PDB file of C-alpha atoms in Angstrom:
ATOM      1  CA  UNK A   1       6.484   0.434  30.636  1.00  0.00           C
ATOM      2  CA  UNK A   2       8.763  -1.677  28.531  1.00  0.00           C
ATOM      3  CA  UNK A   3       5.668  -4.022  27.534  1.00  0.00           C
ATOM      4  CA  UNK A   4       3.355  -1.406  26.790  1.00  0.00           C
ATOM      5  CA  UNK A   5       5.873   0.012  24.413  1.00  0.00           C
ATOM      6  CA  UNK A   6       6.782  -3.383  22.681  1.00  0.00           C
ATOM      7  CA  UNK A   7       2.815  -3.684  22.272  1.00  0.00           C
ATOM      8  CA  UNK A   8       2.723  -0.490  20.540  1.00  0.00           C
ATOM      9  CA  UNK A   9       5.631  -0.863  18.115  1.00  0.00           C
ATOM     10  CA  UNK A  10       3.929  -4.540  17.067  1.00  0.00           C
ATOM     11  CA  UNK A  11       0.838  -2.993  16.600  1.00  0.00           C
ATOM     12  CA  UNK A  12       2.402   0.016  14.526  1.00  0.00           C
ATOM     13  CA  UNK A  13       4.240  -2.643  12.343  1.00  0.00           C
ATOM     14  CA  UNK A  14       1.325  -4.525  12.192  1.00  0.00           C
ATOM     15  CA  UNK A  15       0.428  -6.182   8.320  1.00  0.00           C
ATOM     16  CA  UNK A  16       4.283  -5.185   7.392  1.00  0.00           C
ATOM     17  CA  UNK A  17       6.318  -7.884   6.499  1.00  0.00           C
ATOM     18  CA  UNK A  18       9.212  -9.566   9.266  1.00  0.00           C
ATOM     19  CA  UNK A  19      11.642 -11.493   7.264  1.00  0.00           C
ATOM     20  CA  UNK A  20      13.846 -11.546  10.207  1.00  0.00           C
ATOM     21  CA  UNK A  21      11.135 -12.558  12.948  1.00  0.00           C
ATOM     22  CA  UNK A  22      11.860  -9.487  15.358  1.00  0.00           C
ATOM     23  CA  UNK A  23       8.212  -8.737  15.519  1.00  0.00           C
ATOM     24  CA  UNK A  24       7.577 -12.222  16.568  1.00  0.00           C
ATOM     25  CA  UNK A  25      10.328 -11.894  19.245  1.00  0.00           C
ATOM     26  CA  UNK A  26       8.817  -8.553  20.510  1.00  0.00           C
ATOM     27  CA  UNK A  27       5.324  -9.864  21.004  1.00  0.00           C
ATOM     28  CA  UNK A  28       6.868 -13.056  23.068  1.00  0.00           C
ATOM     29  CA  UNK A  29       9.144 -10.159  24.757  1.00  0.00           C
ATOM     30  CA  UNK A  30       5.640  -8.629  26.319  1.00  0.00           C
ATOM     31  CA  UNK A  31       3.408 -11.627  26.415  1.00  0.00           C
ATOM     32  CA  UNK A  32       5.590 -13.927  28.699  1.00  0.00           C
ATOM     33  CA  UNK A  33       6.636 -11.594  31.307  1.00  0.00           C
ATOM     34  CA  UNK A  34       3.371 -10.106  31.586  1.00  0.00           C
ATOM     35  CA  UNK A  35       1.998 -13.969  32.410  1.00  0.00           C
ATOM     36  CA  UNK A  36       4.913 -14.319  34.928  1.00  0.00           C
ATOM     37  CA  UNK A  37       3.906 -10.972  36.717  1.00  0.00           C
ATOM     38  CA  UNK A  38       0.343 -11.861  36.809  1.00  0.00           C
ATOM     39  CA  UNK A  39       1.143 -15.292  38.121  1.00  0.00           C
ATOM     40  CA  UNK A  40       3.109 -13.570  40.731  1.00  0.00           C
ATOM     41  CA  UNK A  41       0.934 -10.801  41.617  1.00  0.00           C
ATOM     42  CA  UNK A  42      -2.002 -13.742  42.338  1.00  0.00           C
ATOM     43  CA  UNK A  43       0.419 -15.887  44.565  1.00  0.00           C
ATOM     44  CA  UNK A  44       1.221 -13.394  46.761  1.00  0.00           C
ATOM     45  CA  UNK A  45      -2.286 -11.778  46.700  1.00  0.00           C
ATOM     46  CA  UNK A  46      -3.999 -15.261  47.457  1.00  0.00           C
ATOM     47  CA  UNK A  47      -2.968 -17.327  50.110  1.00  0.00           C
ATOM     48  CA  UNK A  48      -2.321 -20.531  47.513  1.00  0.00           C
ATOM     49  CA  UNK A  49      -1.559 -23.387  49.574  1.00  0.00           C
ATOM     50  CA  UNK A  50      -1.705 -21.338  52.844  1.00  0.00           C
ATOM     51  CA  UNK A  51       1.776 -20.535  52.548  1.00  0.00           C
ATOM     52  CA  UNK A  52       1.020 -17.205  54.315  1.00  0.00           C
ATOM     53  CA  UNK A  53       2.844 -18.580  57.687  1.00  0.00           C
ATOM     54  CA  UNK A  54       5.791 -19.181  55.842  1.00  0.00           C
ATOM     55  CA  UNK A  55       7.155 -15.965  54.748  1.00  0.00           C
ATOM     56  CA  UNK A  56      10.034 -17.763  52.850  1.00  0.00           C
ATOM     57  CA  UNK A  57       8.113 -19.239  50.305  1.00  0.00           C
ATOM     58  CA  UNK A  58       6.581 -16.454  48.932  1.00  0.00           C
ATOM     59  CA  UNK A  59       9.650 -14.768  49.022  1.00  0.00           C
ATOM     60  CA  UNK A  60      11.671 -17.375  47.298  1.00  0.00           C
ATOM     61  CA  UNK A  61       8.881 -17.403  44.684  1.00  0.00           C
ATOM     62  CA  UNK A  62       8.759 -13.928  43.934  1.00  0.00           C
ATOM     63  CA  UNK A  63      12.345 -13.669  43.768  1.00  0.00           C
ATOM     64  CA  UNK A  64      12.666 -16.749  40.965  1.00  0.00           C
ATOM     65  CA  UNK A  65       9.851 -14.856  39.397  1.00  0.00           C
ATOM     66  CA  UNK A  66      11.535 -11.568  39.232  1.00  0.00           C
ATOM     67  CA  UNK A  67      14.828 -13.218  37.849  1.00  0.00           C
ATOM     68  CA  UNK A  68      12.939 -15.318  35.081  1.00  0.00           C
ATOM     69  CA  UNK A  69      11.440 -11.376  34.081  1.00  0.00           C
ATOM     70  CA  UNK A  70      14.831  -9.941  34.028  1.00  0.00           C
ATOM     71  CA  UNK A  71      16.598 -13.147  31.988  1.00  0.00           C
ATOM     72  CA  UNK A  72      13.597 -12.976  29.239  1.00  0.00           C
ATOM     73  CA  UNK A  73      13.983  -9.061  28.849  1.00  0.00           C
ATOM     74  CA  UNK A  74      18.002  -9.000  29.341  1.00  0.00           C
ATOM     75  CA  UNK A  75      19.009 -11.821  27.739  1.00  0.00           C
ATOM     76  CA  UNK A  76      16.726 -14.345  26.060  1.00  0.00           C
ATOM     77  CA  UNK A  77      14.810 -12.119  23.680  1.00  0.00           C
ATOM     78  CA  UNK A  78      18.119 -10.277  22.693  1.00  0.00           C
ATOM     79  CA  UNK A  79      19.734 -13.322  21.840  1.00  0.00           C
ATOM     80  CA  UNK A  80      16.682 -14.731  19.991  1.00  0.00           C
ATOM     81  CA  UNK A  81      16.453 -11.710  17.808  1.00  0.00           C
ATOM     82  CA  UNK A  82      20.120 -11.959  17.321  1.00  0.00           C
ATOM     83  CA  UNK A  83      20.159 -15.436  15.872  1.00  0.00           C
ATOM     84  CA  UNK A  84      16.798 -14.504  14.038  1.00  0.00           C
ATOM     85  CA  UNK A  85      18.824 -12.209  12.374  1.00  0.00           C
ATOM     86  CA  UNK A  86      22.094 -14.468  11.600  1.00  0.00           C
ATOM     87  CA  UNK A  87      19.720 -17.232  10.437  1.00  0.00           C
ATOM     88  CA  UNK A  88      17.373 -15.822   8.277  1.00  0.00           C
ATOM     89  CA  UNK A  89      19.422 -12.595   6.335  1.00  0.00           C
ATOM     90  CA  UNK A  90      18.716 -14.364   3.132  1.00  0.00           C
ATOM     91  CA  UNK A  91      15.235 -15.039   3.509  1.00  0.00           C
ATOM     92  CA  UNK A  92      14.022 -11.983   1.071  1.00  0.00           C
ATOM     93  CA  UNK A  93      14.676 -15.006  -1.181  1.00  0.00           C
ATOM     94  CA  UNK A  94      11.699 -16.936   0.133  1.00  0.00           C
ATOM     95  CA  UNK A  95       9.217 -14.301  -0.082  1.00  0.00           C
ATOM     96  CA  UNK A  96       6.303 -14.568  -1.826  1.00  0.00           C
ATOM     97  CA  UNK A  97       4.115 -12.599  -3.837  1.00  0.00           C
ATOM     98  CA  UNK A  98       1.420 -12.638  -1.449  1.00  0.00           C
ATOM     99  CA  UNK A  99       3.732 -11.509   1.454  1.00  0.00           C
ATOM    100  CA  UNK A 100       3.928  -8.168  -0.479  1.00  0.00           C
ATOM    101  CA  UNK A 101       0.538  -7.716  -1.268  1.00  0.00           C
ATOM    102  CA  UNK A 102      -0.553  -8.183   1.921  1.00  0.00           C
ATOM    103  CA  UNK A 103       1.008  -4.920   3.050  1.00  0.00           C
ATOM    104  CA  UNK A 104      -0.013  -1.632   1.724  1.00  0.00           C
ATOM    105  CA  UNK A 105       3.473  -0.235   1.028  1.00  0.00           C
ATOM    106  CA  UNK A 106       4.778  -3.433  -0.628  1.00  0.00           C
ATOM    107  CA  UNK A 107       1.882  -3.456  -2.993  1.00  0.00           C
ATOM    108  CA  UNK A 108       2.222  -0.219  -3.849  1.00  0.00           C
ATOM    109  CA  UNK A 109       6.417  -1.013  -4.366  1.00  0.00           C
ATOM    110  CA  UNK A 110       5.357  -3.619  -6.452  1.00  0.00           C
ATOM    111  CA  UNK A 111       2.955  -1.889  -8.642  1.00  0.00           C
ATOM    112  CA  UNK A 112       5.357   1.197  -9.051  1.00  0.00           C
ATOM    113  CA  UNK A 113       8.067  -1.491 -10.411  1.00  0.00           C
ATOM    114  CA  UNK A 114       5.171  -2.979 -12.960  1.00  0.00           C
ATOM    115  CA  UNK A 115       4.788   0.483 -13.916  1.00  0.00           C
ATOM    116  CA  UNK A 116       8.342   0.266 -15.211  1.00  0.00           C
ATOM    117  CA  UNK A 117       7.974  -3.043 -16.666  1.00  0.00           C
ATOM    118  CA  UNK A 118       4.557  -1.498 -18.325  1.00  0.00           C
ATOM    119  CA  UNK A 119       2.532  -4.121 -16.915  1.00  0.00           C
ATOM    120  CA  UNK A 120       0.912  -2.602 -14.021  1.00  0.00           C
ATOM    121  CA  UNK A 121      -2.355  -3.590 -15.728  1.00  0.00           C
ATOM    122  CA  UNK A 122      -1.642  -7.127 -14.404  1.00  0.00           C
ATOM    123  CA  UNK A 123      -1.940  -5.787 -10.524  1.00  0.00           C
ATOM    124  CA  UNK A 124      -4.790  -3.361 -11.256  1.00  0.00           C
ATOM    125  CA  UNK A 125      -6.863  -6.120 -12.905  1.00  0.00           C
ATOM    126  CA  UNK A 126      -5.940  -8.485  -9.758  1.00  0.00           C
ATOM    127  CA  UNK A 127      -7.128  -6.059  -6.935  1.00  0.00           C
ATOM    128  CA  UNK A 128     -10.518  -5.384  -9.100  1.00  0.00           C
ATOM    129  CA  UNK A 129     -11.382  -8.618  -8.933  1.00  0.00           C
ATOM    130  CA  UNK A 130     -10.455  -8.881  -5.500  1.00  0.00           C
ATOM    131  CA  UNK A 131     -12.697  -6.303  -4.671  1.00  0.00           C
ATOM    132  CA  UNK A 132     -15.144  -7.892  -6.582  1.00  0.00           C
ATOM    133  CA  UNK A 133     -15.510 -10.979  -5.098  1.00  0.00           C
ATOM    134  CA  UNK A 134     -14.916  -9.027  -1.103  1.00  0.00           C
ATOM    135  CA  UNK A 135     -18.033  -7.049  -2.510  1.00  0.00           C
ATOM    136  CA  UNK A 136     -20.190  -9.540  -4.212  1.00  0.00           C
ATOM    137  CA  UNK A 137     -22.112 -10.671  -1.394  1.00  0.00           C
ATOM    138  CA  UNK A 138     -23.376  -7.117  -0.476  1.00  0.00           C
ATOM    139  CA  UNK A 139     -23.999  -6.335  -4.272  1.00  0.00           C
ATOM    140  CA  UNK A 140     -27.381  -6.332  -5.999  1.00  0.00           C
ATOM    141  CA  UNK A 141     -27.218  -8.441  -9.479  1.00  0.00           C
ATOM    142  CA  UNK A 142     -27.431  -5.425 -11.252  1.00  0.00           C
ATOM    143  CA  UNK A 143     -24.730  -4.161  -9.813  1.00  0.00           C
ATOM    144  CA  UNK A 144     -22.460  -7.482 -10.579  1.00  0.00           C
ATOM    145  CA  UNK A 145     -23.541  -6.957 -14.437  1.00  0.00           C
ATOM    146  CA  UNK A 146     -21.878  -3.492 -14.217  1.00  0.00           C
ATOM    147  CA  UNK A 147     -19.215  -4.603 -12.212  1.00  0.00           C
ATOM    148  CA  UNK A 148     -18.131  -7.604 -14.448  1.00  0.00           C
ATOM    149  CA  UNK A 149     -18.758  -5.900 -17.384  1.00  0.00           C
ATOM    150  CA  UNK A 150     -16.582  -2.627 -16.444  1.00  0.00           C
ATOM    151  CA  UNK A 151     -13.698  -5.628 -15.860  1.00  0.00           C
ATOM    152  CA  UNK A 152     -14.371  -7.255 -18.948  1.00  0.00           C
ATOM    153  CA  UNK A 153     -14.217  -3.655 -20.846  1.00  0.00           C
ATOM    154  CA  UNK A 154     -11.035  -2.485 -19.330  1.00  0.00           C
ATOM    155  CA  UNK A 155      -9.097  -5.733 -19.345  1.00  0.00           C
ATOM    156  CA  UNK A 156     -10.320  -8.230 -20.752  1.00  0.00           C
ATOM    157  CA  UNK A 157     -11.882  -6.771 -24.274  1.00  0.00           C
ATOM    158  CA  UNK A 158      -9.705  -6.981 -27.341  1.00  0.00           C
ATOM    159  CA  UNK A 159      -8.342  -3.535 -28.094  1.00  0.00           C
ATOM    160  CA  UNK A 160      -8.630  -2.035 -24.686  1.00  0.00           C
ATOM    161  CA  UNK A 161      -5.881   0.036 -23.784  1.00  0.00           C
ATOM    162  CA  UNK A 162      -5.572  -1.693 -20.099  1.00  0.00           C
ATOM    163  CA  UNK A 163      -5.632  -5.315 -21.879  1.00  0.00           C
ATOM    164  CA  UNK A 164      -3.783  -7.931 -20.017  1.00  0.00           C
ATOM    165  CA  UNK A 165      -2.012 -10.832 -21.770  1.00  0.00           C
ATOM    166  CA  UNK A 166      -4.355 -13.907 -21.136  1.00  0.00           C
ATOM    167  CA  UNK A 167      -5.371 -16.481 -24.185  1.00  0.00           C
ATOM    168  CA  UNK A 168      -7.938 -15.119 -26.305  1.00  0.00           C
ATOM    169  CA  UNK A 169     -10.047 -18.557 -24.875  1.00  0.00           C
ATOM    170  CA  UNK A 170      -9.970 -16.930 -21.283  1.00  0.00           C
ATOM    171  CA  UNK A 171     -11.351 -13.924 -23.082  1.00  0.00           C
ATOM    172  CA  UNK A 172     -14.279 -15.388 -24.663  1.00  0.00           C
ATOM    173  CA  UNK A 173     -15.087 -17.486 -21.898  1.00  0.00           C
ATOM    174  CA  UNK A 174     -15.294 -14.393 -19.743  1.00  0.00           C
ATOM    175  CA  UNK A 175     -17.569 -12.797 -22.044  1.00  0.00           C
ATOM    176  CA  UNK A 176     -20.031 -16.008 -22.524  1.00  0.00           C
ATOM    177  CA  UNK A 177     -19.940 -16.048 -18.745  1.00  0.00           C
ATOM    178  CA  UNK A 178     -21.402 -12.718 -18.565  1.00  0.00           C
ATOM    179  CA  UNK A 179     -23.897 -12.778 -21.317  1.00  0.00           C
ATOM    180  CA  UNK A 180     -24.985 -16.150 -20.394  1.00  0.00           C
ATOM    181  CA  UNK A 181     -25.860 -15.193 -16.741  1.00  0.00           C
ATOM    182  CA  UNK A 182     -27.539 -11.740 -17.396  1.00  0.00           C
ATOM    183  CA  UNK A 183     -30.821 -13.263 -15.581  1.00  0.00           C
ATOM    184  CA  UNK A 184     -29.737 -15.692 -13.172  1.00  0.00           C
ATOM    185  CA  UNK A 185     -26.837 -13.383 -11.780  1.00  0.00           C
ATOM    186  CA  UNK A 186     -22.867 -13.743 -12.968  1.00  0.00           C
ATOM    187  CA  UNK A 187     -21.277 -15.850 -10.226  1.00  0.00           C
ATOM    188  CA  UNK A 188     -18.776 -14.846  -7.947  1.00  0.00           C
ATOM    189  CA  UNK A 189     -15.768 -17.041  -9.281  1.00  0.00           C
ATOM    190  CA  UNK A 190     -16.443 -15.626 -13.157  1.00  0.00           C
ATOM    191  CA  UNK A 191     -13.032 -14.285 -13.195  1.00  0.00           C
ATOM    192  CA  UNK A 192     -10.984 -16.887 -10.739  1.00  0.00           C
ATOM    193  CA  UNK A 193      -9.329 -18.647 -13.722  1.00  0.00           C
ATOM    194  CA  UNK A 194      -8.131 -15.504 -15.291  1.00  0.00           C
ATOM    195  CA  UNK A 195      -7.277 -14.359 -11.768  1.00  0.00           C
ATOM    196  CA  UNK A 196      -5.078 -17.160 -11.040  1.00  0.00           C
ATOM    197  CA  UNK A 197      -3.456 -17.103 -14.317  1.00  0.00           C
ATOM    198  CA  UNK A 198      -2.471 -13.651 -13.907  1.00  0.00           C
ATOM    199  CA  UNK A 199      -1.405 -14.490 -10.184  1.00  0.00           C
ATOM    200  CA  UNK A 200       1.090 -16.795 -11.370  1.00  0.00           C
ATOM    201  CA  UNK A 201       2.223 -14.784 -14.401  1.00  0.00           C
ATOM    202  CA  UNK A 202       3.292 -11.826 -11.589  1.00  0.00           C
ATOM    203  CA  UNK A 203       4.513 -14.364  -9.377  1.00  0.00           C
ATOM    204  CA  UNK A 204       6.669 -16.154 -12.124  1.00  0.00           C
ATOM    205  CA  UNK A 205       7.941 -13.323 -14.388  1.00  0.00           C
ATOM    206  CA  UNK A 206       7.713  -9.622 -12.697  1.00  0.00           C
ATOM    207  CA  UNK A 207       8.107 -10.741  -8.931  1.00  0.00           C
ATOM    208  CA  UNK A 208      11.186 -12.255  -9.616  1.00  0.00           C
ATOM    209  CA  UNK A 209      13.102  -8.980 -11.238  1.00  0.00           C
ATOM    210  CA  UNK A 210      11.040  -6.917  -8.381  1.00  0.00           C
ATOM    211  CA  UNK A 211      12.955  -9.028  -5.808  1.00  0.00           C
ATOM    212  CA  UNK A 212      16.284  -8.067  -7.478  1.00  0.00           C
ATOM    213  CA  UNK A 213      15.218  -3.930  -7.466  1.00  0.00           C
ATOM    214  CA  UNK A 214      16.485  -1.575  -5.520  1.00  0.00           C
ATOM    215  CA  UNK A 215      12.657  -1.132  -4.187  1.00  0.00           C
ATOM    216  CA  UNK A 216      12.330  -4.636  -2.717  1.00  0.00           C
ATOM    217  CA  UNK A 217      15.890  -4.230  -0.994  1.00  0.00           C
ATOM    218  CA  UNK A 218      14.556  -0.776   0.410  1.00  0.00           C
ATOM    219  CA  UNK A 219      11.793  -2.230   1.788  1.00  0.00           C
ATOM    220  CA  UNK A 220      13.387  -5.109   3.476  1.00  0.00           C
ATOM    221  CA  UNK A 221      16.018  -2.760   4.819  1.00  0.00           C
ATOM    222  CA  UNK A 222      18.769  -4.954   3.085  1.00  0.00           C
ATOM    223  CA  UNK A 223      20.274  -1.771   2.119  1.00  0.00           C
ATOM    224  CA  UNK A 224      20.582   1.526   3.996  1.00  0.00           C
ATOM    225  CA  UNK A 225      17.612   3.616   2.943  1.00  0.00           C
ATOM    226  CA  UNK A 226      16.284   6.346   5.027  1.00  0.00           C
ATOM    227  CA  UNK A 227      12.313   6.218   5.702  1.00  0.00           C
ATOM    228  CA  UNK A 228      11.966   9.740   3.552  1.00  0.00           C
ATOM    229  CA  UNK A 229      13.147   7.642   0.162  1.00  0.00           C
ATOM    230  CA  UNK A 230      10.689   4.813   1.128  1.00  0.00           C
ATOM    231  CA  UNK A 231       7.894   7.445   1.531  1.00  0.00           C
ATOM    232  CA  UNK A 232       9.068   9.414  -1.882  1.00  0.00           C
ATOM    233  CA  UNK A 233       8.904   6.097  -3.607  1.00  0.00           C
ATOM    234  CA  UNK A 234       5.216   5.473  -2.353  1.00  0.00           C
ATOM    235  CA  UNK A 235       4.228   8.810  -3.061  1.00  0.00           C
ATOM    236  CA  UNK A 236       5.249   8.633  -6.803  1.00  0.00           C
ATOM    237  CA  UNK A 237       3.513   5.259  -6.745  1.00  0.00           C
ATOM    238  CA  UNK A 238       0.238   6.838  -6.089  1.00  0.00           C
ATOM    239  CA  UNK A 239       0.767   9.829  -8.027  1.00  0.00           C
ATOM    240  CA  UNK A 240       1.437   7.532 -11.001  1.00  0.00           C
TER     241      UNK A 240
END
């Protein structure tokens, strides 16, 4: 039952950040004991090595297995969790932007931070290009051209309301790529150079300030927010 509960916890928190390594400890805490229990059941079900005639051997093995499981649950895992917390309380300093964007909640909170900095267009552009590449193989050439032009007109075209901060050279390069490949098909990597530049800009600039914000501290539990606080913040980000 304990293993089932821990497995459920690990499933519910899948994809969320694990700054203290606690989710890793939870996974170990149900995998290893289950393996030991399964091995014990197999040993006692089948007459391995003809030990059935010697009742002391399987009894001794069962006692050793039971103590191993108890040790793992009662002492080893809690102690390892404690060590993880002690050694990694400042791990958030090493958190990368990719860790935040991999989490749905983290991505929304970072976007809310960018809204306050009036630079949310960087993240929306990055997400649009990411979606472009994820759906590229399933889309037609006509769809490629429409999507590419939409991305260019919205985020790269001079004078557009959501124009991102990239060089004029890059914007012209993307425009030429779209115009020159209308017949052959716009390549999947058409936006890669701009995407990388925008990602580095967010990582080196906005993300550093985000890590000092209340949104980041609350998300990683480094202060004492309630769940309702985070839920309210995410709701505000979605409505914005």
